[in-house]
Coordinates of C-alpha atoms in Angstrom, one line a residue:
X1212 CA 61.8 120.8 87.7
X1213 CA 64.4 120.3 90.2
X1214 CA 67.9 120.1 89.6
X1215 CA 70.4 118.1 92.0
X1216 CA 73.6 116.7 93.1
X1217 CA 73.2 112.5 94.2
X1218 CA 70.0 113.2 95.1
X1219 CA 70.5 114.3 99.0
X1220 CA 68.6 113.0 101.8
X1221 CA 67.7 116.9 102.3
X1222 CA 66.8 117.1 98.6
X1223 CA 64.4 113.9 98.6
X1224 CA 62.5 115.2 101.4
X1225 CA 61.9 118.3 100.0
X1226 CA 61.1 116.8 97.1
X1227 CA 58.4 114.5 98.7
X1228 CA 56.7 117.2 100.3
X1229 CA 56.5 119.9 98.0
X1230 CA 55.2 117.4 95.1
X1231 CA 52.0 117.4 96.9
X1232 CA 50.8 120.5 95.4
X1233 CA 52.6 120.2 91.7
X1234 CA 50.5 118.2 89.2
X1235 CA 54.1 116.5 88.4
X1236 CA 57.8 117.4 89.3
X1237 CA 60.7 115.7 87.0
X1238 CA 64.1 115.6 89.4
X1239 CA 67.3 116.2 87.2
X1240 CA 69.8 114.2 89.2
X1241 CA 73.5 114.6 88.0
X1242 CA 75.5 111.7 88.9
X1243 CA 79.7 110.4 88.3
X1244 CA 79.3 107.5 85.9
X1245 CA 83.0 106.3 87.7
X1246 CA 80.5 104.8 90.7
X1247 CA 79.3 102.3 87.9
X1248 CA 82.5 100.6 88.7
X1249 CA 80.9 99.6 92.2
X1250 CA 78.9 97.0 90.1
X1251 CA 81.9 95.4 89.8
X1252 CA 84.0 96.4 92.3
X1253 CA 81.4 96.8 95.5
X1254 CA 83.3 98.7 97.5
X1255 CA 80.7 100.5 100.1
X1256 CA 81.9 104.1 99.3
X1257 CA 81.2 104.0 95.6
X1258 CA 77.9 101.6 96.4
X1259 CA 76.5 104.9 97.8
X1260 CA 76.4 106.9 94.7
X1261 CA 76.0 104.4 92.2
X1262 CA 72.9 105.4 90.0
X1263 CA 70.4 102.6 91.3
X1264 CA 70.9 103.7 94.8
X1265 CA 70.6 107.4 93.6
X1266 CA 67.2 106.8 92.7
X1267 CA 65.8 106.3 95.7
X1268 CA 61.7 106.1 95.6
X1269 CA 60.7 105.3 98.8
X1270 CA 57.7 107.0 99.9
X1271 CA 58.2 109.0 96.9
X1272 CA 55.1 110.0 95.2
X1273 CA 53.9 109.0 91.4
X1274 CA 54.0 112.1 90.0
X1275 CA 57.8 112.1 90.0
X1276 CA 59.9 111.5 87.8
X1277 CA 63.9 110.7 88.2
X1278 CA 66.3 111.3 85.8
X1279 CA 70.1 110.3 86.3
X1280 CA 72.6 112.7 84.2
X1281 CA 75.7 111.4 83.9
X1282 CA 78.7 113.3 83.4
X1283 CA 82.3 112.6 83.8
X1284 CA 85.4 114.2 84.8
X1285 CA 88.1 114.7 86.8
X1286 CA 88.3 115.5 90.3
X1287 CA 89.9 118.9 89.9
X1288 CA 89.3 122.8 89.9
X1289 CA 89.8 123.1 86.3
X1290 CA 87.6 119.9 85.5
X1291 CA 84.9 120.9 87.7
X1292 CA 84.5 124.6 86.3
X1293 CA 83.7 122.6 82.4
X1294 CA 81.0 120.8 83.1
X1295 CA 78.7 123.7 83.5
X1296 CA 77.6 123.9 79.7
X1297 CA 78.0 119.7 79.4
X1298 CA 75.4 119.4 82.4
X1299 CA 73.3 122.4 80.5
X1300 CA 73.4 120.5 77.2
X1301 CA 72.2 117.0 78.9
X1302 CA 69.2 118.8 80.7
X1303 CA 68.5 120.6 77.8
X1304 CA 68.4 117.4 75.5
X1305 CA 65.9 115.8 76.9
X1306 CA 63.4 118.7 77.7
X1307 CA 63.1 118.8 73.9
X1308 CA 63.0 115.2 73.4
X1309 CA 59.9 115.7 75.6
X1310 CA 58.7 118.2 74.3
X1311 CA 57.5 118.9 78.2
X1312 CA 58.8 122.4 80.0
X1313 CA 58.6 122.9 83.7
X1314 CA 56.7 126.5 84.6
X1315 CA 59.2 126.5 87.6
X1316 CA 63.0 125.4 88.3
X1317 CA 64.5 124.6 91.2
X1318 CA 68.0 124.3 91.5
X1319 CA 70.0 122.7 94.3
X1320 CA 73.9 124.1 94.6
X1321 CA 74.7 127.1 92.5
X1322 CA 77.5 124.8 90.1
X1323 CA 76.4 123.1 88.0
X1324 CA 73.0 122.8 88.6
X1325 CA 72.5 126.5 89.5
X1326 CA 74.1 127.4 86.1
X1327 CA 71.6 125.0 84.4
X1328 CA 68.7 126.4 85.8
X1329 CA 69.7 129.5 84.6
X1330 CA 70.6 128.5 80.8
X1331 CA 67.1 127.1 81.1
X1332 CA 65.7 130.6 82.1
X1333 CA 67.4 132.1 79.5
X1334 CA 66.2 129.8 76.4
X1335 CA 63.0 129.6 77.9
X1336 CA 61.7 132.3 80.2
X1337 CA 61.0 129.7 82.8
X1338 CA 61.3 131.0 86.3
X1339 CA 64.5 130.3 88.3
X1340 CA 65.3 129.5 92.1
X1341 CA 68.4 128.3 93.4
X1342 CA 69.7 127.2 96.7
X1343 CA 73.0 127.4 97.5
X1344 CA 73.5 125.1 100.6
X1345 CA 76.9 125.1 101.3
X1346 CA 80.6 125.2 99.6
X1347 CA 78.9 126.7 96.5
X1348 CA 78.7 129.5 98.0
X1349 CA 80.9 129.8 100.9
X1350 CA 84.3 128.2 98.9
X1351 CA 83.6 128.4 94.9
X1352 CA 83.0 131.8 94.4
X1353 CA 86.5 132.9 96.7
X1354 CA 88.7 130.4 94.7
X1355 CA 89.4 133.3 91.8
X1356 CA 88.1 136.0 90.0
X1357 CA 86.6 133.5 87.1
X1358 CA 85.0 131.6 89.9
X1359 CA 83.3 134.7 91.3
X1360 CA 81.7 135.5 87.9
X1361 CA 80.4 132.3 87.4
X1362 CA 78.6 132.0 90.6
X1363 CA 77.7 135.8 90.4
X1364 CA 76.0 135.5 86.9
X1365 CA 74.2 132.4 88.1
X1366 CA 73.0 134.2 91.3
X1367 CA 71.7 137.2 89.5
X1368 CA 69.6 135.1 87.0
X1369 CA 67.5 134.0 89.8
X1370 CA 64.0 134.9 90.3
X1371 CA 65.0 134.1 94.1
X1372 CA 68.2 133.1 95.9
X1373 CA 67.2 130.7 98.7
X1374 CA 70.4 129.8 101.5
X1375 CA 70.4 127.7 104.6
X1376 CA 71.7 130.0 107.1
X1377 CA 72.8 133.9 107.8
X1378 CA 76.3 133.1 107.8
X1379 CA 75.7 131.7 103.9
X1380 CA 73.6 134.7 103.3
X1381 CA 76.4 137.1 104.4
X1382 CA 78.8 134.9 102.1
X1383 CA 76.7 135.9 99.2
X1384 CA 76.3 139.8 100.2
X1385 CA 80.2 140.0 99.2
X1386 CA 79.5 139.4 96.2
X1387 CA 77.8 141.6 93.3
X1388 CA 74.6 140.2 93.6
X1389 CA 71.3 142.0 93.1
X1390 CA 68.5 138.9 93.3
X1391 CA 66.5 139.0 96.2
X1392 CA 67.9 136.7 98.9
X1393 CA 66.3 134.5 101.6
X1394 CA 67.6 132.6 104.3
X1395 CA 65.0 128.9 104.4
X1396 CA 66.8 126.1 106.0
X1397 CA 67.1 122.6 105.4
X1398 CA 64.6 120.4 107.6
X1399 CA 64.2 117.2 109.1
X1400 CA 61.6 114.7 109.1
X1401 CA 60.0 114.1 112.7
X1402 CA 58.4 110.8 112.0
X1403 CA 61.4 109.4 111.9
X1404 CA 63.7 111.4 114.7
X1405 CA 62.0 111.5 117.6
X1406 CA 62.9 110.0 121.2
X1407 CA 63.1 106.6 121.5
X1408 CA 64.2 104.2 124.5
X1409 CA 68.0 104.6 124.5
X1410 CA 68.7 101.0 126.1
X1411 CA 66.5 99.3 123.1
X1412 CA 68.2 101.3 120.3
X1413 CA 71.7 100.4 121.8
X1414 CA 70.7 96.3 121.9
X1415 CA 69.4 96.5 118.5
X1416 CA 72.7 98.5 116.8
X1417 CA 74.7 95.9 119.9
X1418 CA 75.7 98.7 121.8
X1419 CA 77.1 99.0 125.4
X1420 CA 74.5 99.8 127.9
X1421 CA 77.4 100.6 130.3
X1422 CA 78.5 103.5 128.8
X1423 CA 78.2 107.3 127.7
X1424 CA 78.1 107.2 124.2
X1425 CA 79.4 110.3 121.8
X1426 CA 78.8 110.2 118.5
X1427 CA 79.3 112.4 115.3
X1428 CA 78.1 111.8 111.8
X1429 CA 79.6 113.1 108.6
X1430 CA 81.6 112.4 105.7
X1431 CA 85.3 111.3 106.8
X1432 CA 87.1 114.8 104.9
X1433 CA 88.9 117.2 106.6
X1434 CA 86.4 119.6 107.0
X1435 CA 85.0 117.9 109.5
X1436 CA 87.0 118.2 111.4
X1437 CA 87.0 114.3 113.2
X1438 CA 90.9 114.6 113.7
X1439 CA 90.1 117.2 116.6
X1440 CA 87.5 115.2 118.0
X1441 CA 89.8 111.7 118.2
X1442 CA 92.2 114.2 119.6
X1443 CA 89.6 115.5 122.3
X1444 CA 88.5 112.3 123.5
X1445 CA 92.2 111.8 124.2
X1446 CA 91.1 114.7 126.9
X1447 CA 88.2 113.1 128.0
X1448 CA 89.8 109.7 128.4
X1449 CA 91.9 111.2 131.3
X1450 CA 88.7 112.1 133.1
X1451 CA 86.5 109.7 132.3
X1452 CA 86.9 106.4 130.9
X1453 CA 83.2 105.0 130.9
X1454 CA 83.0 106.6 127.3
X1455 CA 82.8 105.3 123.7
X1456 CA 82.9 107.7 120.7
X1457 CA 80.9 106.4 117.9
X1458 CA 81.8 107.8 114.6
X1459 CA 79.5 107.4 111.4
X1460 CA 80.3 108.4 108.2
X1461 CA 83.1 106.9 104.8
X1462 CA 85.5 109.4 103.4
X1463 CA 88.9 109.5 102.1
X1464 CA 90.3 110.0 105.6
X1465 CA 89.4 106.5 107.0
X1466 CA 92.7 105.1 106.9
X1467 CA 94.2 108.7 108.6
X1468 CA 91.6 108.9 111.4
X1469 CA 92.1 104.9 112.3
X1470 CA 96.1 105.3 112.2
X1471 CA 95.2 108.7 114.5
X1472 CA 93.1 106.2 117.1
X1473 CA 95.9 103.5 117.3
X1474 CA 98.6 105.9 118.2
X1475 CA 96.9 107.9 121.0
X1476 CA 95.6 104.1 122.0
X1477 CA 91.9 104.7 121.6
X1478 CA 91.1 102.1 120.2
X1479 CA 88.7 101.0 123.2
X1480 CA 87.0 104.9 123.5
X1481 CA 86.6 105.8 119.7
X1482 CA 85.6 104.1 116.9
X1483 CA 85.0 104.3 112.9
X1484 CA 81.4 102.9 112.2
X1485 CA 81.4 103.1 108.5
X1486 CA 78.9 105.0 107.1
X1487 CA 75.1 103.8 107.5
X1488 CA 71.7 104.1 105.8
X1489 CA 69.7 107.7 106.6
X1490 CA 67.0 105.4 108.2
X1491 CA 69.3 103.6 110.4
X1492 CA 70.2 106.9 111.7
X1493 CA 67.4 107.3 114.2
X1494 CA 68.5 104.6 116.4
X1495 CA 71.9 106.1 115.9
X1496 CA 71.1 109.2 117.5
X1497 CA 68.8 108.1 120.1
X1498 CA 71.6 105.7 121.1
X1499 CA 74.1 108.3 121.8
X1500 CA 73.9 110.3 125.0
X1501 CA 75.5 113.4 123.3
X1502 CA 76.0 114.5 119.9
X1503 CA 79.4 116.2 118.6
X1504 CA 79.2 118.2 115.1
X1505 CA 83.4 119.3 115.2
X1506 CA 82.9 120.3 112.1
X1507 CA 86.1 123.2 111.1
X1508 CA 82.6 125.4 108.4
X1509 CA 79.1 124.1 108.8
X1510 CA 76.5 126.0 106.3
X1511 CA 73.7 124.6 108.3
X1512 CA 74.5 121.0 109.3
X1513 CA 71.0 119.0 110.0
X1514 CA 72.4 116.0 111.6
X1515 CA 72.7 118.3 114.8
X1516 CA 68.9 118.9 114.2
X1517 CA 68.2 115.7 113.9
X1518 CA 69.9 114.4 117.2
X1519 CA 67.9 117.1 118.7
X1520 CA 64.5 116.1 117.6
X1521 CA 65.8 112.8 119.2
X1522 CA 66.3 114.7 122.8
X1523 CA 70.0 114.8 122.3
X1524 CA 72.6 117.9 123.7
X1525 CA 74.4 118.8 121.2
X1526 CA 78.2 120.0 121.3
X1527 CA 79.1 121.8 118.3
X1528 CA 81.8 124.6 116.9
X1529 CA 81.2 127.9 116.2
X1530 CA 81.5 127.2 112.1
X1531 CA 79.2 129.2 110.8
X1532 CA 76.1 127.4 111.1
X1533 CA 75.9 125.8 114.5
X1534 CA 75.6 128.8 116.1
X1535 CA 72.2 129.9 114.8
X1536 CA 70.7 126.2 115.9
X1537 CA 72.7 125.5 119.3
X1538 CA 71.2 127.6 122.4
X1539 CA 74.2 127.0 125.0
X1540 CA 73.0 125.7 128.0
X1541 CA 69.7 125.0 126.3
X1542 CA 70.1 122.4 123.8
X1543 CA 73.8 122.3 124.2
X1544 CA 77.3 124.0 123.8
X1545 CA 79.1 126.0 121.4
X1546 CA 83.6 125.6 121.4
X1547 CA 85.8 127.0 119.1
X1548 CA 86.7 125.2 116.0
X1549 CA 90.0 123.5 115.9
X1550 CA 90.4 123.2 119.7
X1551 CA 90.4 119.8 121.0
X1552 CA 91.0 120.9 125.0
X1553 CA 87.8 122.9 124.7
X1554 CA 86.0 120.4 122.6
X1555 CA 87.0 118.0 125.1
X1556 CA 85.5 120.5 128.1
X1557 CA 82.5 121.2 126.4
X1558 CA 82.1 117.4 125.6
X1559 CA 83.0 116.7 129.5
X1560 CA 80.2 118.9 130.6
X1561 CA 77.4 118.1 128.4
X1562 CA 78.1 114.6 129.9
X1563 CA 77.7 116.2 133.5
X1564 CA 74.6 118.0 132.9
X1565 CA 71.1 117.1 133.1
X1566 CA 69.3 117.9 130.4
X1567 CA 66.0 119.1 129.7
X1568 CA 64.8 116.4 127.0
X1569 CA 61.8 118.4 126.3
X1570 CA 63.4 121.6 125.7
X1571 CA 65.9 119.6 123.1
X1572 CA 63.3 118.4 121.1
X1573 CA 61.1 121.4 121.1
X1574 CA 64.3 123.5 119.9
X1575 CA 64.2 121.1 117.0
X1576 CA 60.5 121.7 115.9
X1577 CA 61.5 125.1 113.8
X1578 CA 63.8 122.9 111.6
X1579 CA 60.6 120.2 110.9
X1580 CA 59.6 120.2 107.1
X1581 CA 56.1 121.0 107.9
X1582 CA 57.7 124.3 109.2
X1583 CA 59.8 125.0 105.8
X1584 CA 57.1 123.6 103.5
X1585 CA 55.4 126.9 103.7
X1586 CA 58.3 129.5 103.4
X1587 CA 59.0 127.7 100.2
X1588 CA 55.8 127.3 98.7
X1589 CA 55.7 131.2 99.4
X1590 CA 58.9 131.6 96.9
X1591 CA 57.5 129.3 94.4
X1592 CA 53.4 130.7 94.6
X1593 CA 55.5 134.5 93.8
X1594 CA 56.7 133.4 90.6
X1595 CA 54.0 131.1 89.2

């Protein structure tokens, strides 16, 4: 059984591979029932999460089964922390409706699913691994002291603790925690980022040939950290003005960022793509001539992997994650987060340098899901 949030890209690939070797795998996906509205209000943002495009079965094999949970309530702190036993009691429904219990559980993000999976392992002596990929673990469990003994008492119910990077795994040794720990990052799928021809994938996303492309993908929220990077290119503008910044991703700072552009007068060098299908993102990247990840914390962040398997430099900040992918000099350059004159300085140099394409990609091959497949298979062949 796997337990997740929206069914992430990272998630679904995981999920394809691993079902290979299970005889069936039944994905537990909890879901906002408020994106229903997009039905009749199709506003792209909400489109996203709504429950059909949740359940996503391309390529996905037979022997998996999908199942949406609903569960409302309100975007805040105190909302958030209640829908731990709600999410439990949804799950748990329907495993004895079926009359059908998983011999392992899998849970992505320690709240709520984390907490679910270990419910389950309590009633039913079913073993118990969680991931906890980012803010779960790095945020929640800092907030206050009932937030740390949530996340604490979920963390030491598992069989196994599985995080995406060192700098998570040292997030979770501040805590009272006594389950074994491993550090398995997310992956990326190389049939679909790889190098392409750069000029083609600009005509077919009508592109400028003429011009060095930046771009940056994530979700438009603070975090981010997009506001430093409009403010950078503001720096690069004065140096350079053959360049175009391409950002992808929706968020709740759309509006923000594009007043942002208009009053440094950018609207020529940077601009808001919207957000754009996982698929799509290949040409995206291949595209670009350098990647930016300006996020302000990054757990792991596999769009940077990603533009690497596609031969791209990536300049990143030092947020937590990014330094245990980026080799400066190598497959790109590390800045301090929050400083648009060095972002704009490393983003001016990676556009100087000549990179070694081959060395880029091959940096990218530890991060492949044939690579990962194996470290977590090893987890789940220990406790079955």
């Amino acid at each position: 059984m796997v337990l997740s949030d929206h069914y992430l890209t990272f998630v679904k690939d995981q999920v394809e591979l691993l079902a290979k070797v299970f005889a069936h795998v039944d994905v537990y996906v909890r879901y906002h029932p408020v994106t229903e509205i997009s039905r009749v209000f199709p506003t792209p943002r909400l489109k996203a999460f709504r429950k059909d495009s949740l359940i996503d079965r391309t390529n996905m094999p037979e022997s998996v089964s999908i199942h949406p949970v609903s569960l409302f309530y309100l975007p805040c702190d105190h909302q958030f922390k209640r829908i731990g036993e709600r999410h439990y009691n949804a799950v748990e429904d329907r495993l004895q409706k079926s009359r059908v219990y998983p011999d392992l559980i899998h849970a992505h993000f320690i709240w709520p699913n984390g907490f679910v999976g270990a419910m389950l392992k309590k009633e039913y002596g079913i073993p118990f691994v969680v991931t906890a990929h980012g803010y779960d673990i790095y945020d929640l469990p800092f907030r206050d002291a009932e937030w740390k003994e949530r996340i604490e008492a979920t963390l030491n119910a598992a069989d196994v603790v599985i995080t995406v990077s060192n700098s998570n795994r040292e997030c979770v040794e501040r805590l009272n925690v006594t389950a074994p720990v491993k550090v398995v990052p997310n992956g990326f799928r190389h049939d679909q980022f790889y190098p392409m021809e750069t000029e083609l994938c600009r005509k077919n996303l009508n592109l400028p040939i003429d011009r060095k492309i930046i771009l940056s993908v994530g979700n438009l929220v603070e975090v981010k950290g997009h506001t430093y990077l409009i403010d950078a290119m503001s720096e690069v503008v004065r140096e350079r003005m053959d360049v175009l910044c391409l950002i992808v991703g929706r968020g709740e700072l759309k509006h923000r960022l594009e007043k942002k552009i208009s009053s440094l007068g950018l609207e020529q060098y940077v601009r808001l793509v919207g957000g754009k299908p996982h698929n799509e993102m290949p040409l995206w990247m291949n595209a670009s001539d350098v990647f930016v990840l300006p996020s302000l914390r990054e757990s792991f962040g596999i769009v940077q992997v990603e533009a690497m398997a596609c031969g791209k430099p990536v300049v990143a900040t030092k947020n937590g994650g990014s330094e245990e992918i980026v080799i400066p000099g190598k497959t790109g350059l590390l800045c301090d987060v929050a400083d648009p004159r060095g972002l704009a300085e490393s983003i001016l140099r990676a556009l100087d340098t000549p990179w070694d394409t081959n060395a880029i990609v091959k940096g990218s091959r530890l991060y492949s899901w044939e690579s990962i497949r194996k470290d977590i298979l090893s987890v789940y062949s220990d406790l079955i």
